[in-house]
Amino acid sequence: MARGKTPGLNTGSMSDISFLLLTFFLLTSSINTDQGIQRKLPPPPKKQTEDTKVHKRDVLVVLVNMNDQIMVNSEFLPDVKMLKDKTKEFIANPGNDETLSEKKKVYIQELGSEESVSKGVVSLQNDRGTSYEMYIAVQNQLTAAFNELRDEFSNARFGKNFNNLNNAQRKGVQKVIPINISEAEPVNYGGNK
Amino acid sequence: MGRFKKEVSKSTPDLNMGSMSDIIFMFLFFFMVITTMRESSLFVTIHLPQATEVQKLEKKSLVANINIGEPNSQYVAKLGHEPRIQLNDQFAEVSDIAQFVEEERMSRDEASRNKITWSLKVDKKVKMGIVTDVKQELRHSNAFKVNYSSAKGKQ
């Protein structure tokens, strides 16, 4: 090896590179953002008297007991995964079944047309002994049902998924298929805790 | 004067830039070490449930966390295995929620007070009883926007 004098490297731009790296990571690193299922709680009940009348056929009663068993409209449901299709069928009611939710015609301003909006409400009631995991599973199935209905409607109308619509269209679709999940006032059936 | 002028060379001497990058890297490491996430110190164990229909929370500054889970092993002797609520950096009771809501609201500017999302980070093994109590407290404090924090995954 010949030990000659090596030419000096120009390292001035090294700092630029490390600065670039620094700024890149500063900007792109988002401190692990939270994700989850978002819900709006109802305001606390004012008086017992203002009970709005809802027909029996317009309510899908979902009960979850302390053993994480699910009952939908007094029928035992063996698996949570069936809840999505049950809910979709109940809300969409394609065959205008007398036992499923009733639909009414509503003029939707954003879409400029009259649409049939389901009056259906999903009433969710869980026990104090229900596990949180099951509760989330049920909430997830219900959300999935409404999301799929919205996607189906958006695809039929605009040829796009709900998430790809513009704001006005999205508002319109939200009005056609509102997420009506009502959580009943808590009760204690299955013993303490 | 003329005598001195002769001795000053016309070209400025080269600065050695090699150590510049070291300084920058030191900066980088300094900030990397010094930044700790505020809510990283959890006193309760939380394994989030999984869900497929998760949405991302958009504004991190508008999120307040409520953690519920079994106390960590070093607190078990004192508190037992019953699930506990952790607000900010301390254990709390259900009755503390109202005050927590008020404090979180006050720490934000007026325009964004009603836009706070209350993120419930609850262990999947926890029973709904305590969660329902917390939700009732939130409702009574007019805190309606709730997020059930869950990991994206299969059901």
Short mmCIF file of C-alpha atoms in Angstrom, two decimals:
data_model
loop_
_atom_site.label_atom_id
_atom_site.label_comp_id
_atom_site.label_asym_id
_atom_site.label_seq_id
_atom_site.Cartn_x
_atom_site.Cartn_y
_atom_site.Cartn_z
CA MET A 1 0.00 0.00 0.00
CA ALA A 2 1.41 3.27 -0.96
CA ARG A 3 1.01 5.81 1.79
CA GLY A 4 0.38 8.86 -0.22
CA LYS A 5 -1.41 11.95 0.94
CA THR A 6 -5.13 11.34 0.64
CA PRO A 7 -7.07 14.26 -0.76
CA GLY A 8 -9.25 15.98 1.82
CA LEU A 9 -12.96 15.23 1.60
CA ASN A 10 -15.22 18.20 1.63
CA THR A 11 -17.34 17.47 4.66
CA GLY A 12 -19.10 20.79 4.79
CA SER A 13 -22.25 19.39 3.27
CA MET A 14 -22.37 16.57 5.81
CA SER A 15 -24.07 18.86 8.27
CA ASP A 16 -26.67 19.75 5.66
CA ILE A 17 -27.42 16.10 5.20
CA SER A 18 -27.79 15.46 8.90
CA PHE A 19 -29.98 18.52 9.23
CA LEU A 20 -32.15 17.21 6.44
CA LEU A 21 -32.42 13.89 8.24
CA LEU A 22 -33.28 15.66 11.48
CA THR A 23 -36.02 17.76 9.92
CA PHE A 24 -37.39 14.80 8.00
CA PHE A 25 -37.81 12.72 11.14
CA LEU A 26 -39.09 15.71 13.09
CA LEU A 27 -41.86 16.23 10.57
CA THR A 28 -42.80 12.67 9.76
CA SER A 29 -42.78 11.15 13.22
CA SER A 30 -46.25 11.38 14.67
CA ILE A 31 -46.32 10.13 18.19
CA ASN A 32 -48.40 7.01 17.79
CA THR A 33 -51.83 8.39 17.10
CA ASP A 34 -54.74 6.89 18.88
CA GLN A 35 -57.33 4.97 16.97
CA GLY A 36 -60.60 3.43 17.87
CA ILE A 37 -64.35 3.40 17.45
CA GLN A 38 -65.85 6.83 17.87
CA ARG A 39 -69.24 7.35 19.39
CA LYS A 40 -71.36 10.15 20.65
CA LEU A 41 -72.93 9.67 24.05
CA PRO A 42 -76.49 10.87 24.51
CA PRO A 43 -77.10 13.76 26.89
CA PRO A 44 -78.22 12.65 30.33
CA PRO A 45 -81.95 11.93 30.61
CA LYS A 46 -83.89 14.94 31.83
CA LYS A 47 -87.24 13.48 32.70
CA GLN A 48 -88.68 10.05 32.41
CA THR A 49 -91.79 11.45 30.73
CA GLU A 50 -90.36 12.51 27.38
CA ASP A 51 -90.32 9.06 25.90
CA THR A 52 -90.57 9.35 22.17
CA LYS A 53 -92.77 6.62 20.84
CA VAL A 54 -90.93 4.15 18.67
CA HIS A 55 -92.74 1.26 17.05
CA LYS A 56 -91.67 -2.16 18.09
CA ARG A 57 -90.69 -3.12 14.55
CA ASP A 58 -88.29 -0.16 14.36
CA VAL A 59 -86.15 -1.34 17.25
CA LEU A 60 -83.48 -4.01 17.06
CA VAL A 61 -82.82 -4.98 20.63
CA VAL A 62 -79.32 -6.29 21.21
CA LEU A 63 -78.72 -7.69 24.67
CA VAL A 64 -75.37 -8.89 25.95
CA ASN A 65 -75.33 -10.72 29.26
CA MET A 66 -72.63 -11.28 31.84
CA ASN A 67 -71.45 -14.45 30.08
CA ASP A 68 -70.92 -12.53 26.85
CA GLN A 69 -73.90 -14.20 25.20
CA ILE A 70 -75.85 -12.16 22.72
CA MET A 71 -79.58 -12.00 22.19
CA VAL A 72 -81.08 -10.14 19.26
CA ASN A 73 -84.83 -9.47 19.38
CA SER A 74 -85.29 -12.35 21.85
CA GLU A 75 -83.35 -14.77 19.67
CA PHE A 76 -80.07 -16.25 20.83
CA LEU A 77 -77.17 -15.34 18.55
CA PRO A 78 -74.43 -17.97 18.58
CA ASP A 79 -71.68 -15.77 17.09
CA VAL A 80 -70.97 -12.03 17.15
CA LYS A 81 -70.04 -12.11 13.50
CA MET A 82 -73.66 -12.74 12.57
CA LEU A 83 -74.67 -9.44 14.11
CA LYS A 84 -73.47 -7.39 11.16
CA ASP A 85 -75.72 -9.12 8.64
CA LYS A 86 -78.64 -9.06 11.07
CA THR A 87 -78.23 -5.33 11.47
CA LYS A 88 -77.83 -4.71 7.77
CA GLU A 89 -80.93 -6.71 7.01
CA PHE A 90 -82.85 -4.89 9.72
CA ILE A 91 -81.88 -1.40 8.52
CA ALA A 92 -81.95 -1.97 4.77
CA ASN A 93 -85.07 -4.16 4.82
CA PRO A 94 -84.88 -4.95 1.10
CA GLY A 95 -88.09 -6.96 0.98
CA ASN A 96 -90.10 -4.44 2.99
CA ASP A 97 -90.70 -7.05 5.64
CA GLU A 98 -93.37 -6.18 8.18
CA THR A 99 -91.18 -7.22 11.08
CA LEU A 100 -88.12 -5.21 10.07
CA SER A 101 -87.62 -1.46 10.25
CA GLU A 102 -90.02 0.86 8.51
CA LYS A 103 -88.82 3.33 5.92
CA LYS A 104 -89.99 6.83 5.23
CA LYS A 105 -89.39 9.11 2.29
CA VAL A 106 -87.21 12.08 3.12
CA TYR A 107 -85.99 14.78 0.81
CA ILE A 108 -82.20 15.00 1.14
CA GLN A 109 -80.96 18.44 0.18
CA GLU A 110 -77.35 17.44 -0.40
CA LEU A 111 -78.34 14.76 -2.88
CA GLY A 112 -81.26 16.71 -4.33
CA SER A 113 -83.54 13.74 -4.27
CA GLU A 114 -86.00 11.87 -2.15
CA GLU A 115 -84.62 8.82 -0.43
CA SER A 116 -86.15 6.17 1.74
CA VAL A 117 -84.60 6.47 5.17
CA SER A 118 -84.94 3.70 7.68
CA LYS A 119 -86.54 4.55 11.00
CA GLY A 120 -84.66 1.68 12.58
CA VAL A 121 -82.84 2.10 15.85
CA VAL A 122 -80.43 -0.40 17.31
CA SER A 123 -80.91 -0.55 21.03
CA LEU A 124 -77.84 -1.92 22.73
CA GLN A 125 -77.98 -3.06 26.30
CA ASN A 126 -75.20 -4.76 28.16
CA ASP A 127 -74.77 -6.08 31.63
CA ARG A 128 -72.25 -4.79 34.13
CA GLY A 129 -70.57 -8.17 33.90
CA THR A 130 -70.11 -8.08 30.13
CA SER A 131 -66.45 -8.03 29.16
CA TYR A 132 -65.14 -4.95 27.42
CA GLU A 133 -63.81 -7.10 24.62
CA MET A 134 -67.28 -8.36 23.78
CA TYR A 135 -68.70 -4.87 24.02
CA ILE A 136 -66.17 -3.62 21.48
CA ALA A 137 -66.86 -6.65 19.28
CA VAL A 138 -70.57 -5.79 19.27
CA GLN A 139 -69.92 -2.10 18.65
CA ASN A 140 -67.55 -3.06 15.86
CA GLN A 141 -70.13 -5.29 14.18
CA LEU A 142 -72.76 -2.56 14.37
CA THR A 143 -70.35 0.03 12.97
CA ALA A 144 -69.35 -2.37 10.21
CA ALA A 145 -73.01 -2.85 9.30
CA PHE A 146 -73.65 0.87 8.96
CA ASN A 147 -70.37 1.45 7.13
CA GLU A 148 -71.17 -1.28 4.63
CA LEU A 149 -74.65 0.10 4.05
CA ARG A 150 -73.16 3.52 3.40
CA ASP A 151 -70.61 2.05 1.04
CA GLU A 152 -73.28 0.14 -0.84
CA PHE A 153 -75.43 3.23 -1.19
CA SER A 154 -72.47 5.37 -2.30
CA ASN A 155 -71.39 2.80 -4.83
CA ALA A 156 -74.87 2.52 -6.29
CA ARG A 157 -75.26 6.29 -6.48
CA PHE A 158 -71.79 7.66 -7.21
CA GLY A 159 -69.74 4.60 -8.07
CA LYS A 160 -67.35 5.32 -5.22
CA ASN A 161 -66.85 4.21 -1.67
CA PHE A 162 -68.21 6.41 1.10
CA ASN A 163 -64.74 7.55 2.12
CA ASN A 164 -63.96 8.83 -1.36
CA LEU A 165 -67.01 11.07 -1.63
CA ASN A 166 -66.81 14.82 -1.28
CA ASN A 167 -68.12 16.54 1.82
CA ALA A 168 -71.59 17.36 0.55
CA GLN A 169 -72.15 13.87 -0.78
CA ARG A 170 -70.92 12.41 2.45
CA LYS A 171 -73.31 14.54 4.49
CA GLY A 172 -76.12 13.42 2.26
CA VAL A 173 -75.31 9.75 2.61
CA GLN A 174 -75.01 10.21 6.37
CA LYS A 175 -78.55 11.53 6.34
CA VAL A 176 -79.82 8.61 4.28
CA ILE A 177 -78.15 6.08 6.58
CA PRO A 178 -77.73 7.62 10.01
CA ILE A 179 -75.98 5.63 12.70
CA ASN A 180 -78.80 5.11 15.14
CA ILE A 181 -77.39 3.18 18.03
CA SER A 182 -79.03 3.85 21.31
CA GLU A 183 -77.53 2.56 24.49
CA ALA A 184 -80.11 1.89 27.12
CA GLU A 185 -79.71 3.27 30.60
CA PRO A 186 -77.54 0.83 32.50
CA VAL A 187 -79.16 -1.86 34.57
CA ASN A 188 -77.71 -4.53 36.74
CA TYR A 189 -78.99 -8.01 35.99
CA GLY A 190 -76.21 -10.41 36.70
CA GLY A 191 -75.02 -9.85 40.23
CA ASN A 192 -72.35 -7.48 41.44
CA LYS A 193 -69.65 -6.07 39.16
CA MET B 1 -0.10 50.90 8.08
CA GLY B 2 1.11 49.77 4.80
CA ARG B 3 3.47 47.47 6.53
CA PHE B 4 0.72 45.55 8.23
CA LYS B 5 -1.40 45.21 5.14
CA LYS B 6 1.20 43.15 3.46
CA GLU B 7 1.06 40.42 6.03
CA VAL B 8 -2.73 39.76 5.73
CA SER B 9 -3.35 37.13 3.13
CA LYS B 10 -6.13 37.79 0.64
CA SER B 11 -7.95 34.45 0.88
CA THR B 12 -9.71 33.41 4.10
CA PRO B 13 -8.48 30.18 5.62
CA ASP B 14 -10.72 27.11 5.19
CA LEU B 15 -12.84 26.19 8.16
CA ASN B 16 -12.78 22.56 9.09
CA MET B 17 -16.36 21.46 8.62
CA GLY B 18 -15.84 17.87 9.63
CA SER B 19 -16.87 18.37 13.24
CA MET B 20 -19.97 20.30 12.27
CA SER B 21 -21.86 17.11 11.60
CA ASP B 22 -20.82 15.79 15.01
CA ILE B 23 -22.39 18.82 16.62
CA ILE B 24 -25.59 18.32 14.66
CA PHE B 25 -25.70 14.66 15.58
CA MET B 26 -25.22 15.60 19.22
CA PHE B 27 -28.21 17.92 18.86
CA LEU B 28 -30.21 15.10 17.33
CA PHE B 29 -29.38 12.68 20.12
CA PHE B 30 -30.00 15.30 22.76
CA PHE B 31 -33.52 15.91 21.52
CA MET B 32 -34.13 12.22 20.97
CA VAL B 33 -33.21 11.45 24.57
CA ILE B 34 -34.95 14.42 26.12
CA THR B 35 -38.35 13.92 24.49
CA THR B 36 -40.42 11.51 26.50
CA MET B 37 -44.05 10.95 25.77
CA ARG B 38 -46.08 12.35 28.59
CA GLU B 39 -48.59 9.57 28.86
CA SER B 40 -46.04 6.80 28.59
CA SER B 41 -46.05 6.06 32.28
CA LEU B 42 -49.05 3.83 32.69
CA PHE B 43 -49.82 2.44 36.11
CA VAL B 44 -52.34 -0.02 34.74
CA THR B 45 -51.91 -2.83 32.27
CA ILE B 46 -53.90 -2.29 29.11
CA HIS B 47 -54.29 -4.75 26.28
CA LEU B 48 -56.58 -3.04 23.83
CA PRO B 49 -59.37 -5.02 22.21
CA GLN B 50 -59.24 -5.48 18.46
CA ALA B 51 -61.67 -4.08 15.96
CA THR B 52 -61.86 -3.72 12.21
CA GLU B 53 -63.77 -0.44 11.92
CA VAL B 54 -61.26 1.82 13.64
CA GLN B 55 -60.81 5.47 12.80
CA LYS B 56 -57.77 7.54 13.57
CA LEU B 57 -58.11 10.40 16.01
CA GLU B 58 -57.13 13.50 14.15
CA LYS B 59 -56.02 16.20 16.55
CA LYS B 60 -53.76 14.83 19.24
CA SER B 61 -54.07 18.00 21.28
CA LEU B 62 -57.82 17.52 21.50
CA VAL B 63 -57.70 14.08 23.02
CA ALA B 64 -57.93 13.33 26.71
CA ASN B 65 -57.16 9.83 27.87
CA ILE B 66 -58.94 7.78 30.47
CA ASN B 67 -57.15 4.53 31.22
CA ILE B 68 -58.84 1.60 32.88
CA GLY B 69 -57.17 -1.68 33.68
CA GLU B 70 -55.64 -3.90 36.30
CA PRO B 71 -52.91 -2.13 38.32
CA ASN B 72 -49.32 -2.98 37.45
CA SER B 73 -47.58 -5.65 39.49
CA GLN B 74 -45.89 -3.18 41.85
CA TYR B 75 -49.28 -1.73 42.86
CA VAL B 76 -51.11 -5.03 43.20
CA ALA B 77 -50.09 -5.44 46.84
CA LYS B 78 -51.65 -2.09 47.69
CA LEU B 79 -54.61 -1.97 45.35
CA GLY B 80 -55.43 -5.57 44.47
CA HIS B 81 -56.41 -6.93 41.10
CA GLU B 82 -59.63 -4.96 40.66
CA PRO B 83 -59.51 -2.71 37.58
CA ARG B 84 -58.64 0.89 38.35
CA ILE B 85 -58.97 4.19 36.56
CA GLN B 86 -55.88 6.23 35.77
CA LEU B 87 -56.27 9.90 34.93
CA ASN B 88 -53.11 11.75 33.95
CA ASP B 89 -50.48 10.51 36.37
CA GLN B 90 -52.50 9.08 39.20
CA PHE B 91 -55.09 6.53 40.14
CA ALA B 92 -58.59 7.88 40.40
CA GLU B 93 -62.10 6.95 41.34
CA VAL B 94 -65.21 7.23 39.22
CA SER B 95 -66.21 10.33 41.19
CA ASP B 96 -63.02 12.10 40.05
CA ILE B 97 -64.08 12.05 36.41
CA ALA B 98 -66.14 15.23 36.64
CA GLN B 99 -63.22 17.19 38.01
CA PHE B 100 -60.89 15.68 35.43
CA VAL B 101 -63.24 16.78 32.65
CA GLU B 102 -63.31 20.28 34.05
CA GLU B 103 -59.51 20.45 34.35
CA GLU B 104 -58.96 19.17 30.83
CA ARG B 105 -61.41 21.75 29.50
CA MET B 106 -59.71 24.57 31.39
CA SER B 107 -56.28 23.63 30.09
CA ARG B 108 -57.41 24.23 26.52
CA ASP B 109 -58.38 27.46 24.85
CA GLU B 110 -62.00 28.43 24.68
CA ALA B 111 -62.61 27.60 21.05
CA SER B 112 -61.62 23.98 21.39
CA ARG B 113 -63.19 23.19 24.74
CA ASN B 114 -66.19 21.45 23.26
CA LYS B 115 -64.18 19.54 20.69
CA ILE B 116 -62.29 17.35 23.11
CA THR B 117 -62.49 13.64 22.37
CA TRP B 118 -62.46 11.46 25.46
CA SER B 119 -60.48 8.42 24.59
CA LEU B 120 -61.28 5.41 26.72
CA LYS B 121 -58.33 3.08 26.84
CA VAL B 122 -59.70 0.04 28.49
CA ASP B 123 -58.21 -3.40 28.92
CA LYS B 124 -60.21 -6.05 27.12
CA LYS B 125 -60.63 -8.17 30.24
CA VAL B 126 -62.30 -5.37 32.19
CA LYS B 127 -65.98 -5.79 32.91
CA MET B 128 -68.41 -3.24 31.55
CA GLY B 129 -69.57 -2.14 35.00
CA ILE B 130 -66.76 0.31 35.61
CA VAL B 131 -66.81 1.44 31.98
CA THR B 132 -70.53 2.17 32.23
CA ASP B 133 -69.95 4.19 35.39
CA VAL B 134 -67.28 6.26 33.66
CA LYS B 135 -69.55 6.81 30.67
CA GLN B 136 -72.38 7.94 32.93
CA GLU B 137 -70.03 10.41 34.63
CA LEU B 138 -68.91 11.73 31.25
CA ARG B 139 -72.51 12.18 30.17
CA HIS B 140 -73.30 14.13 33.31
CA SER B 141 -70.29 16.36 32.67
CA ASN B 142 -71.48 17.04 29.11
CA ALA B 143 -68.53 15.20 27.60
CA PHE B 144 -70.17 13.32 24.77
CA LYS B 145 -67.47 12.68 22.19
CA VAL B 146 -66.07 9.33 23.14
CA ASN B 147 -63.52 7.10 21.49
CA TYR B 148 -63.26 3.46 22.39
CA SER B 149 -59.58 2.99 21.77
CA SER B 150 -58.89 -0.29 20.02
CA ALA B 151 -56.20 -1.83 17.91
CA LYS B 152 -56.81 -2.51 14.26
CA GLY B 153 -57.01 -6.20 13.61
CA LYS B 154 -59.23 -9.19 13.12
CA GLN B 155 -62.17 -9.87 15.32
#
